[in-house]
Short mmCIF file of C-alpha atoms and ligand atoms in Angstrom, two decimals:
data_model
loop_
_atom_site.label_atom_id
_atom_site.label_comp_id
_atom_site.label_asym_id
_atom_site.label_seq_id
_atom_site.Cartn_x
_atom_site.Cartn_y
_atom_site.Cartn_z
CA UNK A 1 123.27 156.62 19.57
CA UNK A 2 121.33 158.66 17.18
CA UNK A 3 123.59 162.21 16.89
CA UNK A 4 127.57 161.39 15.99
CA UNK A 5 129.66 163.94 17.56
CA UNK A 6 132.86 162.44 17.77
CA UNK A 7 134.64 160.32 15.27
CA UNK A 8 137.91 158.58 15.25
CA UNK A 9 139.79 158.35 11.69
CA UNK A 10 142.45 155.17 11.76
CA UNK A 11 144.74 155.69 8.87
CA UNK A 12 146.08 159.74 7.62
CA UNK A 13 146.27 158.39 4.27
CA UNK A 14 145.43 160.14 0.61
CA UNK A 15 141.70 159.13 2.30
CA UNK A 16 141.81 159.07 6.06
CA UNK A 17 143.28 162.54 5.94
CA UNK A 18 141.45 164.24 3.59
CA UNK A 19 137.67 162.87 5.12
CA UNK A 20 138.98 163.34 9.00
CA UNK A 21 139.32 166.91 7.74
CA UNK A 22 136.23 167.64 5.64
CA UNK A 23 134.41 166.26 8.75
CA UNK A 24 135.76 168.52 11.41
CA UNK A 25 135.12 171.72 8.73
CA UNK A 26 131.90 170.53 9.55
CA UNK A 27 131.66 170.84 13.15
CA UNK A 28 132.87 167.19 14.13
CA UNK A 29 135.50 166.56 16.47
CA UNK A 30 138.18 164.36 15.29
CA UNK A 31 140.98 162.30 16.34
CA UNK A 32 143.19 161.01 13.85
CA UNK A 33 144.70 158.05 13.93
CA UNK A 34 148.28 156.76 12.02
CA UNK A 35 151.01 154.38 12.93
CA UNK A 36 153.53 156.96 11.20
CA UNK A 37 155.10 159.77 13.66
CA UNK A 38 155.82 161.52 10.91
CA UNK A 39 152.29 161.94 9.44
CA UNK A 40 151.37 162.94 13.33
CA UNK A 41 153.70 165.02 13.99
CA UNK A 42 152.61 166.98 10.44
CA UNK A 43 149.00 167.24 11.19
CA UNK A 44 148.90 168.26 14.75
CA UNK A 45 151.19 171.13 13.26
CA UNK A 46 148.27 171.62 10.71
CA UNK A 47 150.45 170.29 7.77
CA UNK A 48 149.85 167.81 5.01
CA UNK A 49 152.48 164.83 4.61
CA UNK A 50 151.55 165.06 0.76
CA UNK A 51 150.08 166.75 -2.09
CA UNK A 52 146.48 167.06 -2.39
CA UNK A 53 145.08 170.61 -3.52
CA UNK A 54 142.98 172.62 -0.64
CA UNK A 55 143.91 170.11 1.74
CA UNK A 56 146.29 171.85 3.67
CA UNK A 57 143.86 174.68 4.39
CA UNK A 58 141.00 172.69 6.16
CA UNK A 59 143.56 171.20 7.79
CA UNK A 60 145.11 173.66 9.41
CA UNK A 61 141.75 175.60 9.98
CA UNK A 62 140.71 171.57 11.92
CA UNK A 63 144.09 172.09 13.99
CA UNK A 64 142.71 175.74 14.77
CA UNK A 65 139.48 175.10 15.56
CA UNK A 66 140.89 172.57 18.15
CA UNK A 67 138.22 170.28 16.21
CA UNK A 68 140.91 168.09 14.67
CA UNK A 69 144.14 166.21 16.43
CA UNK A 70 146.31 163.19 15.44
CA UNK A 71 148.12 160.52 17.33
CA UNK A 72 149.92 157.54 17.47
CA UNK A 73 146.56 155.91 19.64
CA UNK A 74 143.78 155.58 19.40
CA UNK A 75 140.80 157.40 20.87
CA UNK A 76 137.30 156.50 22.06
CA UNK A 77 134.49 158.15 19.79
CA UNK A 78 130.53 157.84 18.61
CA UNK A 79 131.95 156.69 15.47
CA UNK A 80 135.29 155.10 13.36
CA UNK A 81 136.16 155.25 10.00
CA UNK A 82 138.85 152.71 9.39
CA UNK A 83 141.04 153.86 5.99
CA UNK A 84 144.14 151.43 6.11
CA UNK A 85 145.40 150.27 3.31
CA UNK A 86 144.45 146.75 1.61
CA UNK A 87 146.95 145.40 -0.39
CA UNK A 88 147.51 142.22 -2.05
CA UNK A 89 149.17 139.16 -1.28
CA UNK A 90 151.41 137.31 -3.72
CA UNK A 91 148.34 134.88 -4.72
CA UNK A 92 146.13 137.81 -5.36
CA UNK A 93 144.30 137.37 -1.73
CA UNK A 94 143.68 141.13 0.24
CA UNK A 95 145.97 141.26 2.92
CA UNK A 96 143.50 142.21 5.50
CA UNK A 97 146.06 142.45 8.21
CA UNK A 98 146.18 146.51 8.54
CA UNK A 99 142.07 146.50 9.36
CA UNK A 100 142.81 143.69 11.61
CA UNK A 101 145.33 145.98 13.24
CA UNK A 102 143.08 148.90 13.09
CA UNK A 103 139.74 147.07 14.59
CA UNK A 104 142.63 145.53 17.81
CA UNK A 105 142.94 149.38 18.48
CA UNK A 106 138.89 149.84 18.67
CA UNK A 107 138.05 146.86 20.03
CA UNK A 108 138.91 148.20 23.93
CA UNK A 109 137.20 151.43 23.92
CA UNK A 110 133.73 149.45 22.50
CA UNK A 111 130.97 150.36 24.98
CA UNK A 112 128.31 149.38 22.58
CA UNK A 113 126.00 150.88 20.11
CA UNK A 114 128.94 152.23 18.24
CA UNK A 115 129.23 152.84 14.67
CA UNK A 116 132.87 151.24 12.95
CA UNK A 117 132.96 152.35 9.09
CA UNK A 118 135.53 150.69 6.25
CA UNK A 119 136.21 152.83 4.10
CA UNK A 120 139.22 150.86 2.59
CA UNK A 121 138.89 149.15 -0.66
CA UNK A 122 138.57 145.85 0.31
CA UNK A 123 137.47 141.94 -1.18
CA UNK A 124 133.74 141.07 -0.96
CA UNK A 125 133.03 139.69 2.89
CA UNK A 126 135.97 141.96 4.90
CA UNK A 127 132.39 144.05 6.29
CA UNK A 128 131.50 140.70 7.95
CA UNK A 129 134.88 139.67 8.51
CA UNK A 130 135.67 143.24 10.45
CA UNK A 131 132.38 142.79 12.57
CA UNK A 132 133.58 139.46 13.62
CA UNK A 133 137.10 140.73 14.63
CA UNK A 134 135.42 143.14 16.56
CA UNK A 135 132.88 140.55 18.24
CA UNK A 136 135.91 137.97 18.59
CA UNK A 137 137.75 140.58 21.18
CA UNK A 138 134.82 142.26 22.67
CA UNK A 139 132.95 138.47 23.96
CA UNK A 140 131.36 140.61 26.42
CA UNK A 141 129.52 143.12 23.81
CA UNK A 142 126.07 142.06 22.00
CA UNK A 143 127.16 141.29 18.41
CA UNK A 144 123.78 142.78 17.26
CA UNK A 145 124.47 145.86 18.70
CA UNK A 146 127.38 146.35 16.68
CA UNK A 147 126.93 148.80 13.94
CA UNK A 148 129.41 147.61 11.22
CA UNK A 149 129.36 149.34 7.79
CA UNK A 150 131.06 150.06 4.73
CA UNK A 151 131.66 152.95 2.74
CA UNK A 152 134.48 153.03 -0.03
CA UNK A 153 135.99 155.69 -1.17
CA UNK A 154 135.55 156.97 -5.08
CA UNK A 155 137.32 160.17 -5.26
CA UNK A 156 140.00 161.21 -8.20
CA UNK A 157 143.38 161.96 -6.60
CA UNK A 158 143.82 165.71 -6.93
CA UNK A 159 140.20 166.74 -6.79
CA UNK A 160 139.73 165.07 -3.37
CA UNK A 161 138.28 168.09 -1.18
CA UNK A 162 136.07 169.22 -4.50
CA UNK A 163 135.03 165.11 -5.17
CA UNK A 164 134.22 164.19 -1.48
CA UNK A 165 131.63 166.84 -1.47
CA UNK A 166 130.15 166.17 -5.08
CA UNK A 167 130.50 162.33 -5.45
CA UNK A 168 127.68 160.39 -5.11
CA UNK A 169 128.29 157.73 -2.08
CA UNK A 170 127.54 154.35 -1.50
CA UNK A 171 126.87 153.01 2.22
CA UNK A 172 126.80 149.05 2.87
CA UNK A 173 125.59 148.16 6.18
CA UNK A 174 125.40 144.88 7.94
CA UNK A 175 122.13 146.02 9.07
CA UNK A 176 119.93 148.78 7.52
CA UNK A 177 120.89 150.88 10.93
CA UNK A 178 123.98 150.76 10.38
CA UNK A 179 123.68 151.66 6.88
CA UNK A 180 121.15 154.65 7.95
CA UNK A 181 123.37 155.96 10.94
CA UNK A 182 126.48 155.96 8.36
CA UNK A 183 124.39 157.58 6.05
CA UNK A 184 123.94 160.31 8.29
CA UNK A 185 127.62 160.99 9.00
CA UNK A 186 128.63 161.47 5.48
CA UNK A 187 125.38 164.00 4.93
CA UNK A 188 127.54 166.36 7.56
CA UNK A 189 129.70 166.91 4.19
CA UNK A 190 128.12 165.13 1.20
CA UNK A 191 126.26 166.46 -1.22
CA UNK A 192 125.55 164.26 -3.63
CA UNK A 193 123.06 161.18 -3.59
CA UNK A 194 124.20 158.83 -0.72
CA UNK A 195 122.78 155.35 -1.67
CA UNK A 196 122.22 152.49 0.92
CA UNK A 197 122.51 149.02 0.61
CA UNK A 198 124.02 145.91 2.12
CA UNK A 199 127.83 145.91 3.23
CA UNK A 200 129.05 142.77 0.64
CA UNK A 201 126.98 144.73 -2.49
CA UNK A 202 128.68 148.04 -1.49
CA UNK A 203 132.62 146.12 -1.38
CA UNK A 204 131.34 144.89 -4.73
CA UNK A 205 130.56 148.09 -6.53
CA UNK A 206 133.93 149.38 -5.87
CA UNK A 207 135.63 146.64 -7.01
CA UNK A 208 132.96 146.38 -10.37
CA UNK A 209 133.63 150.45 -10.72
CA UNK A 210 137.43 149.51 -11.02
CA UNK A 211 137.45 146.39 -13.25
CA UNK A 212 134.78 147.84 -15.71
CA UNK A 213 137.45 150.45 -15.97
CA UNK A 214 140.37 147.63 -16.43
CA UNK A 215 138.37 145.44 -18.86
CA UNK A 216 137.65 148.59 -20.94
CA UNK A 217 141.49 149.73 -21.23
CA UNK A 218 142.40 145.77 -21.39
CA UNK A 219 139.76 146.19 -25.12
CA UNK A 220 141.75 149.02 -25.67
CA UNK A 221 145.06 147.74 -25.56
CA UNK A 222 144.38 144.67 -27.03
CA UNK A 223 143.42 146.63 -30.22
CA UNK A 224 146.53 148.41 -30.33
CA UNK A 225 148.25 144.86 -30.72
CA UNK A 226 146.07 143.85 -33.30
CA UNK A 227 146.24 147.02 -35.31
CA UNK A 228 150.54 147.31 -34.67
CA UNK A 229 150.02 143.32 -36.63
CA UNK A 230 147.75 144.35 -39.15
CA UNK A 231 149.20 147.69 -40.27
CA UNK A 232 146.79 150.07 -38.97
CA UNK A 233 146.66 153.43 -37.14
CA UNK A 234 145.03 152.52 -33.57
CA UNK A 235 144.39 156.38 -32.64
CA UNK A 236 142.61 156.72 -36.14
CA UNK A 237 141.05 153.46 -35.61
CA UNK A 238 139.39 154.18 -32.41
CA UNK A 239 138.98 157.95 -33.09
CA UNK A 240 136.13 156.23 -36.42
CA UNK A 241 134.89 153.63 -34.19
CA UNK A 242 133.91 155.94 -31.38
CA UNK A 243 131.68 158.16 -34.11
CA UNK A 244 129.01 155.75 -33.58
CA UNK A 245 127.03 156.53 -31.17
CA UNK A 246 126.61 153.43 -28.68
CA UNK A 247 130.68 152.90 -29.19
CA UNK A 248 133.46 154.66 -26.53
CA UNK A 249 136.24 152.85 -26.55
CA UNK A 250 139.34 153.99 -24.30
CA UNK A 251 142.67 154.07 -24.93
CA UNK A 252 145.65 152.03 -25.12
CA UNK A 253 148.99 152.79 -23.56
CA UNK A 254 152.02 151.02 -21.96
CA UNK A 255 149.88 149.70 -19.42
CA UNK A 256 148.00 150.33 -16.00
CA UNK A 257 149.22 151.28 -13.21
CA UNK A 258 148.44 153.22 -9.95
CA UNK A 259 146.97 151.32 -6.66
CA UNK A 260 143.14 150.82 -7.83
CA UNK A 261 142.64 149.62 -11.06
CA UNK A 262 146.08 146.87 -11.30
CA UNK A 263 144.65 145.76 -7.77
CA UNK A 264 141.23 145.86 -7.58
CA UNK A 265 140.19 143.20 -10.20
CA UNK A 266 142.30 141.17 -8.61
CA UNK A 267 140.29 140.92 -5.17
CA UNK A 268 136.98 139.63 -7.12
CA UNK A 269 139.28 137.05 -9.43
CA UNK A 270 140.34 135.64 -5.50
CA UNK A 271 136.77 135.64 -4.59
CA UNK A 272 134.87 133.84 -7.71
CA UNK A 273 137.99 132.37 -9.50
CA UNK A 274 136.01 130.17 -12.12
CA UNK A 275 133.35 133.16 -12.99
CA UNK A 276 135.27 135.87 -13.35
CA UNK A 277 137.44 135.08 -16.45
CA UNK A 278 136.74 138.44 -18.31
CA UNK A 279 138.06 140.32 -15.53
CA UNK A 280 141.06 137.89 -15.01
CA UNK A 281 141.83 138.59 -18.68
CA UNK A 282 141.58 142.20 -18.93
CA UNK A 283 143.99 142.41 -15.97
CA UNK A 284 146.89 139.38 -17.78
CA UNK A 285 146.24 141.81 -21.22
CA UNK A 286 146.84 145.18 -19.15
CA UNK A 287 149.54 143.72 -17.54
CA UNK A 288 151.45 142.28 -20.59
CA UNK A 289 151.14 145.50 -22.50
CA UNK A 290 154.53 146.93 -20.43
CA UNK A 291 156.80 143.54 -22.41
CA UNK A 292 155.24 144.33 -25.31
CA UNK A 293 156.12 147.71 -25.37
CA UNK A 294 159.72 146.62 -24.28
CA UNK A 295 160.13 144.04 -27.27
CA UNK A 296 159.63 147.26 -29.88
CA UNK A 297 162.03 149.60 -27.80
CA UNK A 298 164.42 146.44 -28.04
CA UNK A 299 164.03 146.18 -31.97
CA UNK A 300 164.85 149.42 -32.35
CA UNK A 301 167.72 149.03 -30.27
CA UNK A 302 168.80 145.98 -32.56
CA UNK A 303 168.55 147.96 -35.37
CA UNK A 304 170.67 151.06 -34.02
CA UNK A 305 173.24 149.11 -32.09
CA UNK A 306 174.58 151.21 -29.20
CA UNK A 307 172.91 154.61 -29.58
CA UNK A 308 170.90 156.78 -26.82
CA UNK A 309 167.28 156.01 -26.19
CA UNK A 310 164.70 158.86 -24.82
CA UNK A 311 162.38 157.69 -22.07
CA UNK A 312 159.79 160.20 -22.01
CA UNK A 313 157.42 160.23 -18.23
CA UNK A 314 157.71 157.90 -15.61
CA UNK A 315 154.49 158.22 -13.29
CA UNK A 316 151.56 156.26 -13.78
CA UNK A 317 149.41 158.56 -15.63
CA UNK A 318 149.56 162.50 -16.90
CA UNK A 319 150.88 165.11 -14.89
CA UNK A 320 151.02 163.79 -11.62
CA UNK A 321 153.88 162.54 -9.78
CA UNK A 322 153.10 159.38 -8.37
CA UNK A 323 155.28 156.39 -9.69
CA UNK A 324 153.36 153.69 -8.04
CA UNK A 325 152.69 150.34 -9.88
CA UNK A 326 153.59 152.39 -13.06
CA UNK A 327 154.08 150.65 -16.22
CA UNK A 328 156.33 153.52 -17.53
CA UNK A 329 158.45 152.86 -14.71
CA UNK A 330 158.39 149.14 -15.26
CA UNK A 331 159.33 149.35 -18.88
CA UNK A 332 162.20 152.22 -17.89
CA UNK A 333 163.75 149.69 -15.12
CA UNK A 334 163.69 146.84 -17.20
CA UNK A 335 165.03 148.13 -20.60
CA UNK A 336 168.11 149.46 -18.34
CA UNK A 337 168.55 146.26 -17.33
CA UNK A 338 168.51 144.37 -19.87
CA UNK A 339 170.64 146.49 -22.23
CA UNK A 340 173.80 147.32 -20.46
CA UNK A 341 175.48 148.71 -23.38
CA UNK A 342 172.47 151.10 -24.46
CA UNK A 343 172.44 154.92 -22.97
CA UNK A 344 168.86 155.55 -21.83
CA UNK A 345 167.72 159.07 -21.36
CA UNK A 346 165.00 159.42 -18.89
CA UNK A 347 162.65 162.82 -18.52
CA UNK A 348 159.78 163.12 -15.94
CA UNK A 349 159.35 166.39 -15.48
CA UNK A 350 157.19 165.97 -11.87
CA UNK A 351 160.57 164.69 -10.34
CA UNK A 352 163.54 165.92 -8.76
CA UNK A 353 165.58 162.49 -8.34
CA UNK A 354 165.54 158.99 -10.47
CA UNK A 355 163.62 156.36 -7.93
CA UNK A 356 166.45 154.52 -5.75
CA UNK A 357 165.61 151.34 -7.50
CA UNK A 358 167.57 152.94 -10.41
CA UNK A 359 170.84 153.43 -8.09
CA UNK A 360 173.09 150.51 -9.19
CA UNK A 361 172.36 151.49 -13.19
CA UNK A 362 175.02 153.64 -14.26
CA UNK A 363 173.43 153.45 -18.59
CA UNK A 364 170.50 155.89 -16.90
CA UNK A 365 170.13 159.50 -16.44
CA UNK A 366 167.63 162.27 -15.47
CA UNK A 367 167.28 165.35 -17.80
CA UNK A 368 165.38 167.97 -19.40
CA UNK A 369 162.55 166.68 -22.04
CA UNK A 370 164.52 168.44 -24.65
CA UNK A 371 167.91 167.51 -23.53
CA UNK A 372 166.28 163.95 -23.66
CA UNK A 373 165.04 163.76 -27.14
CA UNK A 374 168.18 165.82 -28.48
CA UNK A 375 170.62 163.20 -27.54
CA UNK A 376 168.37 159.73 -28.95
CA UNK A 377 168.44 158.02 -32.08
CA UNK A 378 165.08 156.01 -30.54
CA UNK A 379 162.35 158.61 -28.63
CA UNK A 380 159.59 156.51 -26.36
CA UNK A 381 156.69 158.29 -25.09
CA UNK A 382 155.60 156.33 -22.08
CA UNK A 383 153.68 159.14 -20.67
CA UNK A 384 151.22 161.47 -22.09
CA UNK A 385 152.29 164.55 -19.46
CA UNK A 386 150.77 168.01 -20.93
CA UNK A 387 154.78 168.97 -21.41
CA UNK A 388 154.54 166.44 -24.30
CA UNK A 389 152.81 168.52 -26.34
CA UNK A 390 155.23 170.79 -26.33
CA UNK A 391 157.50 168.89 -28.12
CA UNK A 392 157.98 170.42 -32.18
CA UNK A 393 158.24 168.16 -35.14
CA UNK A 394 161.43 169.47 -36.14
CA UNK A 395 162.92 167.70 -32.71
CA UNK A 396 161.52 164.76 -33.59
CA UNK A 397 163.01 164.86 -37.31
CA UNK A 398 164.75 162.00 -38.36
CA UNK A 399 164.42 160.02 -35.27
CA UNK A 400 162.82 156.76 -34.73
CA UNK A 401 159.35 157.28 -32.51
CA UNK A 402 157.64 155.19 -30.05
CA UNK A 403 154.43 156.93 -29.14
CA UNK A 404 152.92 154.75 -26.78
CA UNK A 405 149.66 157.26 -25.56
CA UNK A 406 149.06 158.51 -29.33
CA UNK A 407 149.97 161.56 -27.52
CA UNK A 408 151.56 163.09 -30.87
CA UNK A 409 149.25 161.19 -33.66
CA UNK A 410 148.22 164.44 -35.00
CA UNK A 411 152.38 165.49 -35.44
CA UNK A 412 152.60 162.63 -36.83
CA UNK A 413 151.23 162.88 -40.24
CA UNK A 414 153.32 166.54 -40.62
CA UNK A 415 156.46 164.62 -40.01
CA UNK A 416 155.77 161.46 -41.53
CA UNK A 417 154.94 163.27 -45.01
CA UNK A 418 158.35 164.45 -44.94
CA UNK A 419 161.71 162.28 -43.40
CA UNK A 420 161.23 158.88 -44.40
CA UNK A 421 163.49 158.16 -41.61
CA UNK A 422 160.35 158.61 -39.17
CA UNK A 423 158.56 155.65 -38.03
CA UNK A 424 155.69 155.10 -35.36
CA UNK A 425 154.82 151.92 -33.80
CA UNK A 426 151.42 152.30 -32.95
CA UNK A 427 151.50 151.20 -29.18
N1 SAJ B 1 144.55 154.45 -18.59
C1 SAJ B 1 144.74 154.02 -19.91
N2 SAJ B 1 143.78 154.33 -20.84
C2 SAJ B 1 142.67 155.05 -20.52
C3 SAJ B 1 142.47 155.48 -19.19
C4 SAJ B 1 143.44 155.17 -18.25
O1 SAJ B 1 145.73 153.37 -20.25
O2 SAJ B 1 141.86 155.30 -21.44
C5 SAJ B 1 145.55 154.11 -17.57
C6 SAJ B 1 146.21 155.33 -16.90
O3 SAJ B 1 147.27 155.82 -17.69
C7 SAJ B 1 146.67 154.75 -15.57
C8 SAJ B 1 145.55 153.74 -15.25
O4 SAJ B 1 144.89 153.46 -16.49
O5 SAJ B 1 147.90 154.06 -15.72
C9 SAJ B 1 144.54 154.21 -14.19
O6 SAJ B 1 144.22 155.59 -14.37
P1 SAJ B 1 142.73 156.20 -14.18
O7 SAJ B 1 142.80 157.66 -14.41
O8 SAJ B 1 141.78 155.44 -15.06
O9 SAJ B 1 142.31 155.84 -12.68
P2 SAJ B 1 142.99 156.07 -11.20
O10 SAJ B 1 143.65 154.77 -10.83
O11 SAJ B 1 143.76 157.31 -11.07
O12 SAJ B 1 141.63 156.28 -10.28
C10 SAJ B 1 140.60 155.29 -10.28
C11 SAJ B 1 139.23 155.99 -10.46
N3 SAJ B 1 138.23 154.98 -10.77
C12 SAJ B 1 137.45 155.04 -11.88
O13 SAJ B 1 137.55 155.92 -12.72
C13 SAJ B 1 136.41 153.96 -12.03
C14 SAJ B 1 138.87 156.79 -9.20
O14 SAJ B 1 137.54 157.34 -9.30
C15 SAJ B 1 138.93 155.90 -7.95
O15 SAJ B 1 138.63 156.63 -6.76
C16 SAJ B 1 140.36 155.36 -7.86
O16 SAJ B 1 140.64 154.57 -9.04
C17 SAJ B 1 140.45 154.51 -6.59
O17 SAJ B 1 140.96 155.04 -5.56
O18 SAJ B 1 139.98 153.36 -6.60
#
């Protein structure tokens, strides 16, 4: 097989979706693939089950062109691209059983000289481990002739349709004609540098993309502990530090969440446990940063026995609405728990609804930012949304402030030179 004409997409995820699409704007037919009716049902009417800018249009324009098509099976092709999630077990291992699902469904329509891609972030080995699968059920197919690679996604939730165009690639194969065919798929859309290599150094360089991220925030937030102990301004701190020119250091907050970096870091820990102790670190610092942040909401608390506390943001970073593996949801949940008798006030502006998980708390609430921060005694910012900035001194006047993304250091020093009653903890 030299020309790809036909590909099948397994998973109508955030990824799946979005590349199934890009490829049929470019000429490709494609079936996609998902084990949720729902999502089918959605794209075959040329909907998106989500948000994702300019997605809806090529995929309705794929639906048009009768060049695109979803079902619950799936469908022989030239090529797959597998996009299934990868999550992790309780012992850290990648639960690998969603690409084991996804190669049984391939496995029958194999006549040989296919090309199967991963796309899904996945531990160092699952290449090889996929191939096998694939070998395992198809006895009767030459394992050489198998053409096994991997290709993870890099793109930046929200700029998907601009970033799958203008990222760079990487493309792993188990052989260099795998990686060359694969290669040649992704040029239908790509066009940015598409780099080849083998399939275990390409799961690597996802992962290491990740974890230098996680190690880097981990620096971060372990200065904000130091500095909160010593007396000093961490904002200011890192704002001098990063005037030299070889220095950028990131910054601290109440944690990391979202599915990548918390989870990533994780897979190469399972895979060389007694070598990679920087990266098990950064990911125990990142991920004690939410307690720590609860421990000065709860001194506060001590100090102002029974009055209202403002929870500003609940998603895992600004301006989105995603609340997955979000530390400001974590520390939200778990100060409402732990302090029956203390009114928290939560705003996040890019919801309608408080998660279920909040259901059985009746000392929480959803409101306006305002209403929020008008009815503490204690205001935490867990979440540095652009409505945040917003916020006027004069609100904040005579209120105690826990400004956990730095969000309002430079408000700070106009309020702090005049209420004494107006204290930051640096988180
Ligand atoms: N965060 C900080 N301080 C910082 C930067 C981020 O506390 O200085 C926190 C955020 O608030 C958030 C978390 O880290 O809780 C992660 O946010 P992010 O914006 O750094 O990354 P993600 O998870 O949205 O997307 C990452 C990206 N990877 C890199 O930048 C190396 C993206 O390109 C990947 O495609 C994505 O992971 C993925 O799917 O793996």
């Amino acid at each position: 097989m030299t020309v790809i004409k036909e590909v099948s997409v397994i998973g109508l995820g955030y990824i799946g979706l979005p590349t199934a699409a890009i490829l049929a704007a470019n000429g490709i037919r494609v079936h996609g693939v998902d084990v949720n009716e729902r999502n089918v049902v959605a794209v075959n009417k040329g909907e998106v089950p989500f948000v994702e800018p300019e997605l809806g249009d090529f995929v309705a324009s794929g639906i048009a062109a009768g060049l695109l098509s979803a079902s619950l099976d799936t469908k022989a092709a030239d090529a797959y691209i597998l996009a299934v999630p990868t999550p992790f077990n309780d012992d850290y291992s990648a639960d690998l059983s969603y690409i084991e699902a996804a190669a049984d469904g391939i496995a029958p329509l194999l006549t040989g000289n296919e090309l199967v891609i991963l796309e899904s972030t996945s531990p160092p080995g699952t290449t090889e481990h996929l191939a096998r699968h694939l070998a395992a059920a198809r006895p009767d197919l030459d394992m050489n002739q198998l053409l096994v690679a991997h290709c993870p996604e890099r793109v930046l939730p929200g700029f998907v349709m601009k970033e799958l165009v203008s990222n760079d690639r990487i493309v792993g194969g188990m052989t260099p004609r795998a990686a060359e065919l694969a290669k040649g798929l992704y040029e239908t859309f790509c066009e940015a540098e598409i780099l080849t290599t083998n399939a275990i150094t390409a799961e690597m360089s996802k992962l290491v993309e990740n974890s230098y991220r996680d190690v880097n925030i981990a620096f971060a937030n372990e200065l904000s502990k130091i500095s909160d102990k010593l007396g000093i301004n961490v904002w200011e701190l890192i704002d001098l530090a990063n005037h030299h020119p070889r220095v950028n250091i990131l910054q601290p907050g109440p944690g990391v969440g979202g599915h990548c970096i918390a989870v990533d870091p994780w897979f190469i820990v399972a895979a060389a446990p007694e070598e990679a102790q920087l990266i098990r670190q950064a990911r125990i610092t990142n991920d004690s940063k939410p307690h720590w942040v609860i421990t000065k909401v709860e001194e506060q608390i001590a100090e102002s026995e029974n009055s209202a506390v403002a929870l500003l943001g609940l998603a895992f970073k600004k301006n989105i609405d995603d609340l997955r593996e979000s530390p400001a949801l974590q520390i939200s949940l778990d100060l409402a728990k732990k302090n029956p008798k203390t009114r928290f006030i939560i705003s996040e502006p890019n919801v309608d609804v408080l998660p279920a998980s909040f259901a059985t708390l009746g000392n929480v609430e959803l409101t306006s930012t305002a209403e929020a921060i008008d009815q503490a005694v204690t205001v935490v910012l867990l979440v540095d949304h652009d409505e945040y900035s917003d916020v006027l001194p004069a609100q904040l006047e005579g209120k105690q402030i826990i400004d956990t993304r730095g969000q309002w250091r430079a408000m700070e020093t106009e309020i702090v030179a005049t209420p004494a009653t107006l204290e930051s903890i640096h988180a």
